Amino acid sequence: MSENRDDIRYYIIAPDCNLRGWKLLPYALQSGWRQKTMFFRKPEFELLKKCDGRTAIAWNELSESEQNLLEVWQRDGLVRPSGGNDWLLPDQEYQFYPNAFKEHVQWSITGKCNFRCRHCFMSAPHAAEGEPTFEELMQMLEAFDRCGIRSVSLTGGEPLIRRDFWQLVDAILARGINIRYIYSNGFLVTDAFLDELDKRHIRPSIQFSFDGIGTHDWMRGIDGAEQFVRDALKRCQERGFQTSCSMVLFRENTGTIRESVKLLASLGVGSLKIGNAMPQGEWVNETEHFLTQAEANQVFLDYIPQYFEDGAPLSIGLEGFFSYNKYRNKISALFERGVSEENFSKAPMCLQVKREMYVSPKGVVMPCMSMVGTEIEKRFPNMLETPLEEILNHLSIYMILSDSRISDFMAHHPDCAECRYRADCCGGCRAWAVRDGSTDFLAKDMVTCEYYLGGWKEKKEAVLKQLGLM
């Protein structure tokens, strides 16, 4: 540490940071531009509370660790020096929420769509999930605000078809809630749409669907759908909006992955996730289009060398099979959690549900969107019928799943507890586990089982070794 420090100092929390607390997690700082909530121990938080712009801090009376904390917080932009006469904004003052912590909501604001996607699991072409009224959206938004949720992503159906879309955006922003992502098919992502975002000084990342060069129109049921999304991506690229894409894998588009990735990268797309289509929703009976999980894994395995031969054009996620973050030069796989067995009783069954939740057009609160249209959806609570505070405080299936540990899964499946892959698999993904109609949120995830018991982990590692990546 540097020498000759003044004895009395003043600090103030950065303008985008707020002091917060929740049931069981009372000491937190929310950062707006980071869209992240950071948690502290009580002594650290007491020091952070002194960073109110007017409380004198006697530097020489602080411990070395406290001095280090203040230096780190200042370096990271969480606090800044003050002249001793600054004041926190009202929203920055400490607020406590007597419900379980949730940071982010993926929010389906409509179940309707202007496309006729063959694979739509929520049957948006027929509006099977309906569309909430604006009053119902406001009821949900007020609940998010009351529960301390400060980040949402807007999805559908196609969210941009709502006539009151900008009225909703303004209501979200008025409550100090960030919009992290907007999910769209691209048809309505025009210059006028981007102008409206710019007027509001917000830059949410926009995620598009792209199901392969030459196959996108067929999958989306609309002539010209591929050109619409290409034009939207180019428009976003020219105007500096961050974009990502998702791709559904089916029998007809397996040969398009390589060229599609190169095309998307050329249009400024930062990341692409590819997932195997499932027989549900609109085409539940058209099984000739689907790949088995083993076939999908083989497609992923074959593509990995091509991806690196092409210079890793963008970050990619091949379902849970393989992920590569090109910006961090990091290889990972969702299938491979790798939790030590002594931590099974502490580690959550579902990682996403601890910080995030999904809300359907009907107001159903679920761990993630992938559970829409499944039988288990009927078991989850509806926030238009039950206050969100109650859902986040009582033993609804949502909170039971949120609090479930890997040890609960192993007790539920003694044969899995004996499997040699148990510490890697950890029971797999809850959404994949209920794809086949199960209403047991601790059901076996056969997608992850195939990855391990089918030898795909070893096959992938052999390919990565040949590429010099392991």
PDB file of C-alpha atoms in Angstrom, residues 207-346:
ATOM      1  CA  GLN A 207     -30.873 -12.558 -29.553  1.00  0.00           C
ATOM      2  CA  PHE A 208     -32.151 -13.887 -32.854  1.00  0.00           C
ATOM      3  CA  SER A 209     -33.168 -17.327 -34.042  1.00  0.00           C
ATOM      4  CA  PHE A 210     -31.273 -18.676 -37.039  1.00  0.00           C
ATOM      5  CA  ASP A 211     -31.858 -22.257 -38.118  1.00  0.00           C
ATOM      6  CA  GLY A 212     -29.393 -22.664 -40.932  1.00  0.00           C
ATOM      7  CA  ILE A 213     -28.607 -21.269 -44.371  1.00  0.00           C
ATOM      8  CA  GLY A 214     -31.291 -22.508 -46.737  1.00  0.00           C
ATOM      9  CA  THR A 215     -33.343 -24.200 -44.007  1.00  0.00           C
ATOM     10  CA  HIS A 216     -34.401 -21.253 -41.843  1.00  0.00           C
ATOM     11  CA  ASP A 217     -37.452 -20.339 -43.951  1.00  0.00           C
ATOM     12  CA  TRP A 218     -38.747 -23.913 -43.884  1.00  0.00           C
ATOM     13  CA  MET A 219     -38.362 -24.181 -40.121  1.00  0.00           C
ATOM     14  CA  ARG A 220     -39.908 -20.769 -39.444  1.00  0.00           C
ATOM     15  CA  GLY A 221     -42.834 -21.291 -41.834  1.00  0.00           C
ATOM     16  CA  ILE A 222     -42.369 -17.890 -43.512  1.00  0.00           C
ATOM     17  CA  ASP A 223     -40.865 -17.176 -46.940  1.00  0.00           C
ATOM     18  CA  GLY A 224     -38.051 -14.664 -46.542  1.00  0.00           C
ATOM     19  CA  ALA A 225     -37.515 -15.325 -42.818  1.00  0.00           C
ATOM     20  CA  GLU A 226     -33.794 -15.937 -43.382  1.00  0.00           C
ATOM     21  CA  GLN A 227     -33.356 -12.653 -45.218  1.00  0.00           C
ATOM     22  CA  PHE A 228     -35.267 -10.804 -42.517  1.00  0.00           C
ATOM     23  CA  VAL A 229     -32.904 -12.012 -39.811  1.00  0.00           C
ATOM     24  CA  ARG A 230     -29.809 -11.391 -41.970  1.00  0.00           C
ATOM     25  CA  ASP A 231     -30.960  -7.815 -42.560  1.00  0.00           C
ATOM     26  CA  ALA A 232     -31.690  -7.314 -38.854  1.00  0.00           C
ATOM     27  CA  LEU A 233     -28.264  -8.628 -37.873  1.00  0.00           C
ATOM     28  CA  LYS A 234     -26.528  -6.382 -40.392  1.00  0.00           C
ATOM     29  CA  ARG A 235     -28.524  -3.414 -39.119  1.00  0.00           C
ATOM     30  CA  CYS A 236     -27.498  -4.153 -35.533  1.00  0.00           C
ATOM     31  CA  GLN A 237     -23.869  -4.623 -36.579  1.00  0.00           C
ATOM     32  CA  GLU A 238     -23.778  -1.256 -38.356  1.00  0.00           C
ATOM     33  CA  ARG A 239     -25.269   0.493 -35.340  1.00  0.00           C
ATOM     34  CA  GLY A 240     -23.198  -1.214 -32.679  1.00  0.00           C
ATOM     35  CA  PHE A 241     -25.860  -3.347 -30.994  1.00  0.00           C
ATOM     36  CA  GLN A 242     -24.629  -6.585 -29.415  1.00  0.00           C
ATOM     37  CA  THR A 243     -26.234  -9.702 -30.893  1.00  0.00           C
ATOM     38  CA  SER A 244     -26.322 -13.442 -30.328  1.00  0.00           C
ATOM     39  CA  CYS A 245     -28.210 -16.290 -31.996  1.00  0.00           C
ATOM     40  CA  SER A 246     -29.808 -19.630 -31.199  1.00  0.00           C
ATOM     41  CA  MET A 247     -30.172 -22.531 -33.622  1.00  0.00           C
ATOM     42  CA  VAL A 248     -32.416 -25.563 -33.399  1.00  0.00           C
ATOM     43  CA  LEU A 249     -30.787 -28.740 -34.717  1.00  0.00           C
ATOM     44  CA  PHE A 250     -32.922 -31.115 -36.812  1.00  0.00           C
ATOM     45  CA  ARG A 251     -32.262 -33.661 -39.503  1.00  0.00           C
ATOM     46  CA  GLU A 252     -32.518 -31.264 -42.447  1.00  0.00           C
ATOM     47  CA  ASN A 253     -30.076 -28.610 -41.207  1.00  0.00           C
ATOM     48  CA  THR A 254     -27.170 -30.642 -39.816  1.00  0.00           C
ATOM     49  CA  GLY A 255     -25.080 -29.904 -42.902  1.00  0.00           C
ATOM     50  CA  THR A 256     -25.511 -26.143 -42.599  1.00  0.00           C
ATOM     51  CA  ILE A 257     -23.740 -25.544 -39.284  1.00  0.00           C
ATOM     52  CA  ARG A 258     -20.280 -24.681 -40.593  1.00  0.00           C
ATOM     53  CA  GLU A 259     -21.339 -22.123 -43.184  1.00  0.00           C
ATOM     54  CA  SER A 260     -24.048 -20.732 -40.916  1.00  0.00           C
ATOM     55  CA  VAL A 261     -21.506 -20.057 -38.151  1.00  0.00           C
ATOM     56  CA  LYS A 262     -19.207 -18.256 -40.569  1.00  0.00           C
ATOM     57  CA  LEU A 263     -22.103 -16.194 -41.907  1.00  0.00           C
ATOM     58  CA  LEU A 264     -23.303 -15.191 -38.436  1.00  0.00           C
ATOM     59  CA  ALA A 265     -19.788 -14.233 -37.383  1.00  0.00           C
ATOM     60  CA  SER A 266     -19.472 -12.022 -40.467  1.00  0.00           C
ATOM     61  CA  LEU A 267     -22.669 -10.254 -39.371  1.00  0.00           C
ATOM     62  CA  GLY A 268     -21.216  -9.424 -35.958  1.00  0.00           C
ATOM     63  CA  VAL A 269     -22.890 -12.157 -33.911  1.00  0.00           C
ATOM     64  CA  GLY A 270     -20.906 -12.716 -30.717  1.00  0.00           C
ATOM     65  CA  SER A 271     -22.212 -16.127 -29.714  1.00  0.00           C
ATOM     66  CA  LEU A 272     -24.367 -18.981 -30.971  1.00  0.00           C
ATOM     67  CA  LYS A 273     -26.034 -21.780 -29.054  1.00  0.00           C
ATOM     68  CA  ILE A 274     -27.238 -24.897 -30.844  1.00  0.00           C
ATOM     69  CA  GLY A 275     -29.705 -27.318 -29.269  1.00  0.00           C
ATOM     70  CA  ASN A 276     -31.290 -30.535 -30.466  1.00  0.00           C
ATOM     71  CA  ALA A 277     -34.966 -30.138 -31.393  1.00  0.00           C
ATOM     72  CA  MET A 278     -37.472 -32.171 -29.438  1.00  0.00           C
ATOM     73  CA  PRO A 279     -40.821 -33.674 -30.544  1.00  0.00           C
ATOM     74  CA  GLN A 280     -43.102 -31.254 -28.743  1.00  0.00           C
ATOM     75  CA  GLY A 281     -45.367 -28.321 -29.436  1.00  0.00           C
ATOM     76  CA  GLU A 282     -46.224 -27.777 -33.092  1.00  0.00           C
ATOM     77  CA  TRP A 283     -44.594 -30.869 -34.548  1.00  0.00           C
ATOM     78  CA  VAL A 284     -44.859 -33.376 -31.757  1.00  0.00           C
ATOM     79  CA  ASN A 285     -45.873 -36.111 -34.202  1.00  0.00           C
ATOM     80  CA  GLU A 286     -43.444 -35.298 -37.045  1.00  0.00           C
ATOM     81  CA  THR A 287     -40.697 -37.510 -35.659  1.00  0.00           C
ATOM     82  CA  GLU A 288     -38.960 -37.974 -39.017  1.00  0.00           C
ATOM     83  CA  HIS A 289     -37.308 -34.574 -38.559  1.00  0.00           C
ATOM     84  CA  PHE A 290     -35.679 -35.352 -35.225  1.00  0.00           C
ATOM     85  CA  LEU A 291     -32.231 -36.619 -34.359  1.00  0.00           C
ATOM     86  CA  THR A 292     -31.671 -39.013 -31.513  1.00  0.00           C
ATOM     87  CA  GLN A 293     -29.423 -37.598 -28.835  1.00  0.00           C
ATOM     88  CA  ALA A 294     -26.622 -39.901 -30.004  1.00  0.00           C
ATOM     89  CA  GLU A 295     -27.023 -38.573 -33.571  1.00  0.00           C
ATOM     90  CA  ALA A 296     -26.964 -34.980 -32.330  1.00  0.00           C
ATOM     91  CA  ASN A 297     -23.837 -35.691 -30.287  1.00  0.00           C
ATOM     92  CA  GLN A 298     -22.154 -37.086 -33.391  1.00  0.00           C
ATOM     93  CA  VAL A 299     -23.032 -33.920 -35.318  1.00  0.00           C
ATOM     94  CA  PHE A 300     -21.481 -31.846 -32.518  1.00  0.00           C
ATOM     95  CA  LEU A 301     -18.395 -34.057 -32.418  1.00  0.00           C
ATOM     96  CA  ASP A 302     -17.882 -33.792 -36.187  1.00  0.00           C
ATOM     97  CA  TYR A 303     -18.231 -30.022 -36.117  1.00  0.00           C
ATOM     98  CA  ILE A 304     -15.710 -29.246 -33.358  1.00  0.00           C
ATOM     99  CA  PRO A 305     -12.598 -29.670 -35.591  1.00  0.00           C
ATOM    100  CA  GLN A 306     -14.243 -27.582 -38.328  1.00  0.00           C
ATOM    101  CA  TYR A 307     -15.007 -24.837 -35.803  1.00  0.00           C
ATOM    102  CA  PHE A 308     -11.364 -24.514 -34.795  1.00  0.00           C
ATOM    103  CA  GLU A 309     -10.145 -24.880 -38.386  1.00  0.00           C
ATOM    104  CA  ASP A 310     -12.270 -21.810 -39.157  1.00  0.00           C
ATOM    105  CA  GLY A 311     -10.580 -19.884 -36.340  1.00  0.00           C
ATOM    106  CA  ALA A 312     -13.419 -20.136 -33.787  1.00  0.00           C
ATOM    107  CA  PRO A 313     -15.410 -17.362 -35.533  1.00  0.00           C
ATOM    108  CA  LEU A 314     -17.672 -16.718 -32.536  1.00  0.00           C
ATOM    109  CA  SER A 315     -18.327 -18.155 -29.083  1.00  0.00           C
ATOM    110  CA  ILE A 316     -20.371 -21.319 -29.325  1.00  0.00           C
ATOM    111  CA  GLY A 317     -22.440 -23.671 -27.203  1.00  0.00           C
ATOM    112  CA  LEU A 318     -23.316 -27.082 -28.592  1.00  0.00           C
ATOM    113  CA  GLU A 319     -26.148 -27.885 -26.203  1.00  0.00           C
ATOM    114  CA  GLY A 320     -24.502 -29.220 -23.020  1.00  0.00           C
ATOM    115  CA  PHE A 321     -21.931 -31.159 -25.076  1.00  0.00           C
ATOM    116  CA  PHE A 322     -19.322 -28.449 -25.689  1.00  0.00           C
ATOM    117  CA  SER A 323     -18.860 -24.709 -25.192  1.00  0.00           C
ATOM    118  CA  TYR A 324     -16.077 -22.363 -26.169  1.00  0.00           C
ATOM    119  CA  ASN A 325     -15.819 -18.735 -25.116  1.00  0.00           C
ATOM    120  CA  LYS A 326     -13.486 -17.203 -27.679  1.00  0.00           C
ATOM    121  CA  TYR A 327     -13.040 -14.012 -25.669  1.00  0.00           C
ATOM    122  CA  ARG A 328     -11.784 -15.920 -22.616  1.00  0.00           C
ATOM    123  CA  ASN A 329     -10.260 -18.799 -24.579  1.00  0.00           C
ATOM    124  CA  LYS A 330     -12.198 -21.158 -22.330  1.00  0.00           C
ATOM    125  CA  ILE A 331     -13.574 -24.629 -23.088  1.00  0.00           C
ATOM    126  CA  SER A 332     -16.394 -25.991 -20.940  1.00  0.00           C
ATOM    127  CA  ALA A 333     -19.467 -28.222 -21.045  1.00  0.00           C
ATOM    128  CA  LEU A 334     -22.760 -27.812 -19.232  1.00  0.00           C
ATOM    129  CA  PHE A 335     -22.961 -31.600 -18.899  1.00  0.00           C
ATOM    130  CA  GLU A 336     -19.778 -31.554 -16.777  1.00  0.00           C
ATOM    131  CA  ARG A 337     -20.490 -29.911 -13.419  1.00  0.00           C
ATOM    132  CA  GLY A 338     -17.755 -31.675 -11.502  1.00  0.00           C
ATOM    133  CA  VAL A 339     -18.998 -31.126  -7.936  1.00  0.00           C
ATOM    134  CA  SER A 340     -17.101 -33.003  -5.245  1.00  0.00           C
ATOM    135  CA  GLU A 341     -19.264 -35.550  -3.460  1.00  0.00           C
ATOM    136  CA  GLU A 342     -18.661 -33.982  -0.067  1.00  0.00           C
ATOM    137  CA  ASN A 343     -20.432 -30.875  -1.434  1.00  0.00           C
ATOM    138  CA  PHE A 344     -23.511 -32.713  -2.752  1.00  0.00           C
ATOM    139  CA  SER A 345     -25.560 -31.569   0.234  1.00  0.00           C
ATOM    140  CA  LYS A 346     -24.631 -27.918  -0.432  1.00  0.00           C
TER     141      LYS A 346
END
